[in-house]
Amino acid sequence: MTTPKRHILAGAFGAAAILATALPAVAQQRPAQQPAAPAAQAQPAPAAQPQQQATAPSGSTIDAIRARGTLVCGVTTGLAGFAAPNSQGVWAGFDVDYCKAVAIALFNDANRVRYVPTTAQNRFTALQSGEVDMLARNTTWTLSRDTSLGFDFGGINFFDGQGFMVKRALNVQNARQLDGATVCVQPGTTTEQNLADWARGARIQIRPVVIERLEDNVAAYIAGRCDAYTTDVSGLASTRAVQQNPNDHVILPDVISKEPLGPLVRHGDQRFADLVRWVHFGLVAAEEFGVTSQNVQEMAQNDPRPEVQRMLGRTGGLGQMLGVDNLWMINIIRTLGNYGEMFERNLTPIGLQRGPNALWTTPGGLQYAPPFR
Amino acid sequence: MSDVPADPRYARQAPRRPLRLSWSDERVRNIVWQALVVGGVLAVFYWLYRNTSYNLEVRRIATGFGFLEREAGLPIAESLIEYDPSMTYFRALLVGVLNTLKVAIVGIVLATILGTLLGIARLSRNWLLARIAGAYVELVRDLPLLLQLLFWYALLQALPGPRQALNPVEGVFLSNRGLKLPFFRWEDAHSWAMIAFVLGVVGTFLYRRWARARQMQDGQPRAVWPIGAALMGALPLAVWWALGAPFQPDIPFLRGFNFQGGLTVSPEFFALLLGLTLYTAGFIAEIVRAGILAVNQGQWEAAQALGLPRGRVMSLVVLPQALRVIIPPMTSQFLNITKNSSLAVAIGYQDIVSIANTTLNQTGQAIEGIAIIMLVYLTISLSISLFMNWYNARIALVER
Ligand SMILES: N[C@@H](CCC(=O)N[C@@H](CS)C(=O)NCC(=O)O)C(=O)O
């Protein structure tokens, strides 16, 4: 009876092989991601000292990106208005513009970005493992993501909430009428958990259908596998806008959660987190100061307000403090415009209003940037 | 068990000679090399471990399995045990494991039956039947499984909505929400009756063995069916009867958005089962065909010379011998079904991979999540392998 024994051995080796292939993905995070990081190169540290590489001083992400020459940005697999390849196969959208803005701050070149499509499910592993430098991907800022998942959020670039979309023919007026309905939802989202929470709280029975890929999920809703599709209202608007007949679908008025969306980076590198955060604030501040892609050069020359002069890098050396060129904001705004312009270019076409994403100076607006000083 | 006769070539042992501590001693060299290799592998693992824990620490990513006790909060569409989102991650993962087992076990049984029939059909003397079986095998083997799953799922979604559901037989509804079947309310009495049935199956099996053994001694054939009917039919019925014979029909009916009541076969489960079964049956058919062809033509002729009809030649003479060739590659197919069931994620069937992925997404603990997935698959796969090896060894003894 040697067969079973041999099999256990083979199994053990198989296990070792699986382990060996499964672990490096996470284990090699740093070394794989920044082989050329100057900090790591400077010390002739032998490979057997992982510490040396992993403890590389903060700022190493920026150094690694510079050494590589491109920013690797995790985006959605395709959500019109936020991040989707256009007809020429070029990524475009609101989140894509955030990737570009960071690339401009670092390289003064919006094209130095490699976009990595991520699903709701695999986005966090991609960021944790160093497969991407940052995520600009409709991601809700939550406590656990900020702590135990090991991320830092760079502000809130879109205040959102979760809603439901149904077919108009179904004649449903509000979410409470969905008792007993089947609802399509993407796994690995706050959406999925909110749905469960909400149903429990409202004592409503919901049957979930949980499909990983956005496309397949929407297809299931369209085919009638589900009565309703739920996600962030922005996502609903985007999905609705690209349907053959958007008017066949209604977004219900109920919003069942808060979904503050923003770009995020890994823990352990404050300098990169600072940069992403201030790129966002810069875009908002620019709108507040009336700096646009059209007038940015002229404002830099002539605007008498000291804060504008500092933001646009004429004085104060703020860019340097962030570890980038002092002209970073001029370059960003010249290419992409300010927050309002980005919104108008990408999100207005899919039917989204500014709403809470208006500047704080407008009633009901929440977008606010701390001082550039 | 040393009933395997020792190979005479190895019977004579080489004379022992003392170990010389010298590089020219082959045994010393062997030991040194092996120690180096093992040490190297261990060092690599240690390095991976250190590196990982260090990186996790730097990023303040949570570690450990404490999350298993926390509330999962994730909705699960179908479950064999009671589950709601306020239960723990452990419970949610258990639901996932059971869902994986459910589709794997049903898939293995169906694929084996269908594959065997197809394999035999492909050797049939009926030209049309053989060709159809051949074409089927080629078709399903050549298309990627994922594609087939998506195809079946899309097809099931193309069924009419619940309000226009197909209603072929009273109480049976087929719609894009799945297959709805009439059932009855399940109560404890039914569970006990089930247990009685399982015991009945075991009892019948044991009786059959005993009857065969006796027949070998006294030449008396003994009918198994009366005992079987009593143990597997009358016994469970009696148990059910003794417990009050509860029976509450549960007929599906349409209310609001969906059907209520009855038994549901969800489109996700059905598409996955269909895909796995049809795909794997193609491979099994080839294995069965190869196994049958491997049986010497002389066996056919000899059996036919005894006057056995073709069907009995197949079932009594050829198939038992073919099994020896069939079983080992069959094990691989069973393992394939189990592992391929993880493609469930694509069509929204919540198996262990789907639920573990969501768990690791919510907790951020990728390593623990992947470790759980690996552990589950290793356990299932090793169990299948061990069982099949045991079965194989049993069959092999029949060899003459
Ligand atoms: N904001 C929620 C949901 C984010 C999310 O993934 N939304 C979906 C639907 S709008 C999406 O963007 N999917 C795109 C994809 O999977 O590629 C979260 O952070 O969990």
PDB file of C-alpha atoms in Angstrom, chain B residues 269-394:
ATOM      1  CA  PHE B 269     -26.226  26.886  -9.059  1.00  0.00           C
ATOM      2  CA  PHE B 270     -27.886  25.370 -12.056  1.00  0.00           C
ATOM      3  CA  ALA B 271     -25.574  27.035 -14.571  1.00  0.00           C
ATOM      4  CA  LEU B 272     -22.518  26.007 -12.579  1.00  0.00           C
ATOM      5  CA  LEU B 273     -23.717  22.441 -12.170  1.00  0.00           C
ATOM      6  CA  LEU B 274     -24.652  22.194 -15.821  1.00  0.00           C
ATOM      7  CA  GLY B 275     -21.328  23.627 -16.962  1.00  0.00           C
ATOM      8  CA  LEU B 276     -19.205  21.466 -14.679  1.00  0.00           C
ATOM      9  CA  THR B 277     -21.156  18.295 -15.428  1.00  0.00           C
ATOM     10  CA  LEU B 278     -21.297  18.636 -19.195  1.00  0.00           C
ATOM     11  CA  TYR B 279     -17.666  19.705 -19.423  1.00  0.00           C
ATOM     12  CA  THR B 280     -16.225  17.029 -17.193  1.00  0.00           C
ATOM     13  CA  ALA B 281     -18.452  14.316 -18.654  1.00  0.00           C
ATOM     14  CA  GLY B 282     -16.594  14.848 -21.933  1.00  0.00           C
ATOM     15  CA  PHE B 283     -13.293  13.940 -20.287  1.00  0.00           C
ATOM     16  CA  ILE B 284     -14.777  11.092 -18.311  1.00  0.00           C
ATOM     17  CA  ALA B 285     -16.265   9.652 -21.512  1.00  0.00           C
ATOM     18  CA  GLU B 286     -12.783   9.440 -22.992  1.00  0.00           C
ATOM     19  CA  ILE B 287     -11.401   7.813 -19.889  1.00  0.00           C
ATOM     20  CA  VAL B 288     -14.179   5.240 -19.901  1.00  0.00           C
ATOM     21  CA  ARG B 289     -13.685   4.579 -23.588  1.00  0.00           C
ATOM     22  CA  ALA B 290      -9.958   4.125 -23.100  1.00  0.00           C
ATOM     23  CA  GLY B 291     -10.610   1.820 -20.170  1.00  0.00           C
ATOM     24  CA  ILE B 292     -12.958  -0.359 -22.168  1.00  0.00           C
ATOM     25  CA  LEU B 293     -10.624  -0.497 -25.138  1.00  0.00           C
ATOM     26  CA  ALA B 294      -7.816  -1.495 -22.808  1.00  0.00           C
ATOM     27  CA  VAL B 295      -9.600  -4.728 -21.968  1.00  0.00           C
ATOM     28  CA  ASN B 296      -8.255  -7.481 -24.139  1.00  0.00           C
ATOM     29  CA  GLN B 297     -10.477  -8.417 -27.072  1.00  0.00           C
ATOM     30  CA  GLY B 298     -10.139 -12.000 -25.912  1.00  0.00           C
ATOM     31  CA  GLN B 299     -12.181 -11.204 -22.848  1.00  0.00           C
ATOM     32  CA  TRP B 300     -15.086 -10.170 -25.033  1.00  0.00           C
ATOM     33  CA  GLU B 301     -14.792 -13.219 -27.136  1.00  0.00           C
ATOM     34  CA  ALA B 302     -14.486 -15.546 -24.184  1.00  0.00           C
ATOM     35  CA  ALA B 303     -17.483 -14.027 -22.474  1.00  0.00           C
ATOM     36  CA  GLN B 304     -19.539 -14.169 -25.632  1.00  0.00           C
ATOM     37  CA  ALA B 305     -18.500 -17.753 -26.141  1.00  0.00           C
ATOM     38  CA  LEU B 306     -20.082 -18.463 -22.760  1.00  0.00           C
ATOM     39  CA  GLY B 307     -23.308 -17.218 -24.249  1.00  0.00           C
ATOM     40  CA  LEU B 308     -23.556 -13.945 -22.342  1.00  0.00           C
ATOM     41  CA  PRO B 309     -25.477 -11.218 -24.149  1.00  0.00           C
ATOM     42  CA  ARG B 310     -23.527  -8.090 -25.120  1.00  0.00           C
ATOM     43  CA  GLY B 311     -24.934  -5.955 -22.318  1.00  0.00           C
ATOM     44  CA  ARG B 312     -23.962  -8.448 -19.658  1.00  0.00           C
ATOM     45  CA  VAL B 313     -20.550  -8.974 -21.183  1.00  0.00           C
ATOM     46  CA  MET B 314     -20.078  -5.266 -20.704  1.00  0.00           C
ATOM     47  CA  SER B 315     -21.362  -5.062 -17.167  1.00  0.00           C
ATOM     48  CA  LEU B 316     -20.003  -8.354 -15.813  1.00  0.00           C
ATOM     49  CA  VAL B 317     -16.764  -8.879 -17.654  1.00  0.00           C
ATOM     50  CA  VAL B 318     -15.470  -5.795 -19.387  1.00  0.00           C
ATOM     51  CA  LEU B 319     -16.390  -2.893 -17.123  1.00  0.00           C
ATOM     52  CA  PRO B 320     -15.013  -4.466 -13.928  1.00  0.00           C
ATOM     53  CA  GLN B 321     -11.685  -4.947 -15.661  1.00  0.00           C
ATOM     54  CA  ALA B 322     -11.842  -1.555 -17.318  1.00  0.00           C
ATOM     55  CA  LEU B 323     -12.314   0.043 -13.908  1.00  0.00           C
ATOM     56  CA  ARG B 324      -8.693  -0.670 -13.082  1.00  0.00           C
ATOM     57  CA  VAL B 325      -7.645   1.571 -15.916  1.00  0.00           C
ATOM     58  CA  ILE B 326     -10.439   4.029 -15.355  1.00  0.00           C
ATOM     59  CA  ILE B 327     -10.164   4.813 -11.668  1.00  0.00           C
ATOM     60  CA  PRO B 328      -6.779   6.583 -11.450  1.00  0.00           C
ATOM     61  CA  PRO B 329      -7.465   9.187 -14.170  1.00  0.00           C
ATOM     62  CA  MET B 330     -11.010   9.495 -12.861  1.00  0.00           C
ATOM     63  CA  THR B 331      -9.587  10.778  -9.603  1.00  0.00           C
ATOM     64  CA  SER B 332      -8.102  13.688 -11.509  1.00  0.00           C
ATOM     65  CA  GLN B 333     -11.463  14.488 -13.047  1.00  0.00           C
ATOM     66  CA  PHE B 334     -13.144  14.504  -9.652  1.00  0.00           C
ATOM     67  CA  LEU B 335     -10.459  16.843  -8.393  1.00  0.00           C
ATOM     68  CA  ASN B 336     -10.976  18.997 -11.466  1.00  0.00           C
ATOM     69  CA  ILE B 337     -14.682  19.345 -10.815  1.00  0.00           C
ATOM     70  CA  THR B 338     -13.998  20.378  -7.268  1.00  0.00           C
ATOM     71  CA  LYS B 339     -11.369  22.926  -8.198  1.00  0.00           C
ATOM     72  CA  ASN B 340     -13.178  24.212 -11.278  1.00  0.00           C
ATOM     73  CA  SER B 341     -16.193  24.927  -9.121  1.00  0.00           C
ATOM     74  CA  SER B 342     -14.255  28.006  -8.017  1.00  0.00           C
ATOM     75  CA  LEU B 343     -15.168  29.571 -11.360  1.00  0.00           C
ATOM     76  CA  ALA B 344     -18.491  30.096  -9.587  1.00  0.00           C
ATOM     77  CA  VAL B 345     -17.377  33.637  -8.798  1.00  0.00           C
ATOM     78  CA  ALA B 346     -17.940  34.599 -12.404  1.00  0.00           C
ATOM     79  CA  ILE B 347     -21.617  33.721 -12.328  1.00  0.00           C
ATOM     80  CA  GLY B 348     -22.435  34.704  -8.802  1.00  0.00           C
ATOM     81  CA  TYR B 349     -22.673  31.329  -7.092  1.00  0.00           C
ATOM     82  CA  GLN B 350     -21.336  31.924  -3.617  1.00  0.00           C
ATOM     83  CA  ASP B 351     -18.838  29.145  -3.085  1.00  0.00           C
ATOM     84  CA  ILE B 352     -15.922  29.225  -0.683  1.00  0.00           C
ATOM     85  CA  VAL B 353     -13.757  31.298  -3.033  1.00  0.00           C
ATOM     86  CA  SER B 354     -16.432  33.909  -3.506  1.00  0.00           C
ATOM     87  CA  ILE B 355     -17.087  34.245   0.206  1.00  0.00           C
ATOM     88  CA  ALA B 356     -13.427  34.100   1.222  1.00  0.00           C
ATOM     89  CA  ASN B 357     -12.631  36.770  -1.370  1.00  0.00           C
ATOM     90  CA  THR B 358     -15.290  39.039   0.023  1.00  0.00           C
ATOM     91  CA  THR B 359     -14.046  38.334   3.508  1.00  0.00           C
ATOM     92  CA  LEU B 360     -10.498  39.225   2.626  1.00  0.00           C
ATOM     93  CA  ASN B 361     -11.726  42.305   0.847  1.00  0.00           C
ATOM     94  CA  GLN B 362     -13.628  43.458   3.906  1.00  0.00           C
ATOM     95  CA  THR B 363     -10.958  42.600   6.434  1.00  0.00           C
ATOM     96  CA  GLY B 364      -7.966  43.285   4.214  1.00  0.00           C
ATOM     97  CA  GLN B 365      -6.416  40.036   5.412  1.00  0.00           C
ATOM     98  CA  ALA B 366      -5.432  38.557   2.090  1.00  0.00           C
ATOM     99  CA  ILE B 367      -2.972  36.028   3.454  1.00  0.00           C
ATOM    100  CA  GLU B 368      -5.420  34.563   5.927  1.00  0.00           C
ATOM    101  CA  GLY B 369      -8.146  34.508   3.293  1.00  0.00           C
ATOM    102  CA  ILE B 370      -5.992  32.712   0.757  1.00  0.00           C
ATOM    103  CA  ALA B 371      -4.783  30.330   3.442  1.00  0.00           C
ATOM    104  CA  ILE B 372      -8.376  29.411   4.238  1.00  0.00           C
ATOM    105  CA  ILE B 373      -9.147  28.797   0.569  1.00  0.00           C
ATOM    106  CA  MET B 374      -6.047  26.634   0.224  1.00  0.00           C
ATOM    107  CA  LEU B 375      -6.860  24.686   3.342  1.00  0.00           C
ATOM    108  CA  VAL B 376     -10.395  23.979   2.165  1.00  0.00           C
ATOM    109  CA  TYR B 377      -9.351  22.804  -1.285  1.00  0.00           C
ATOM    110  CA  LEU B 378      -6.453  20.761   0.042  1.00  0.00           C
ATOM    111  CA  THR B 379      -8.730  19.034   2.520  1.00  0.00           C
ATOM    112  CA  ILE B 380     -11.385  18.257  -0.053  1.00  0.00           C
ATOM    113  CA  SER B 381      -8.866  17.193  -2.687  1.00  0.00           C
ATOM    114  CA  LEU B 382      -6.832  15.017  -0.362  1.00  0.00           C
ATOM    115  CA  SER B 383     -10.023  13.373   0.884  1.00  0.00           C
ATOM    116  CA  ILE B 384     -11.075  12.569  -2.662  1.00  0.00           C
ATOM    117  CA  SER B 385      -7.603  11.266  -3.483  1.00  0.00           C
ATOM    118  CA  LEU B 386      -7.394   9.102  -0.400  1.00  0.00           C
ATOM    119  CA  PHE B 387     -10.825   7.660  -0.997  1.00  0.00           C
ATOM    120  CA  MET B 388     -10.115   6.967  -4.647  1.00  0.00           C
ATOM    121  CA  ASN B 389      -6.771   5.398  -3.826  1.00  0.00           C
ATOM    122  CA  TRP B 390      -8.439   3.163  -1.319  1.00  0.00           C
ATOM    123  CA  TYR B 391     -11.034   2.209  -3.876  1.00  0.00           C
ATOM    124  CA  ASN B 392      -8.364   1.678  -6.488  1.00  0.00           C
ATOM    125  CA  ALA B 393      -6.419  -0.589  -4.185  1.00  0.00           C
ATOM    126  CA  ARG B 394      -9.562  -2.594  -3.545  1.00  0.00           C
TER     127      ARG B 394
END
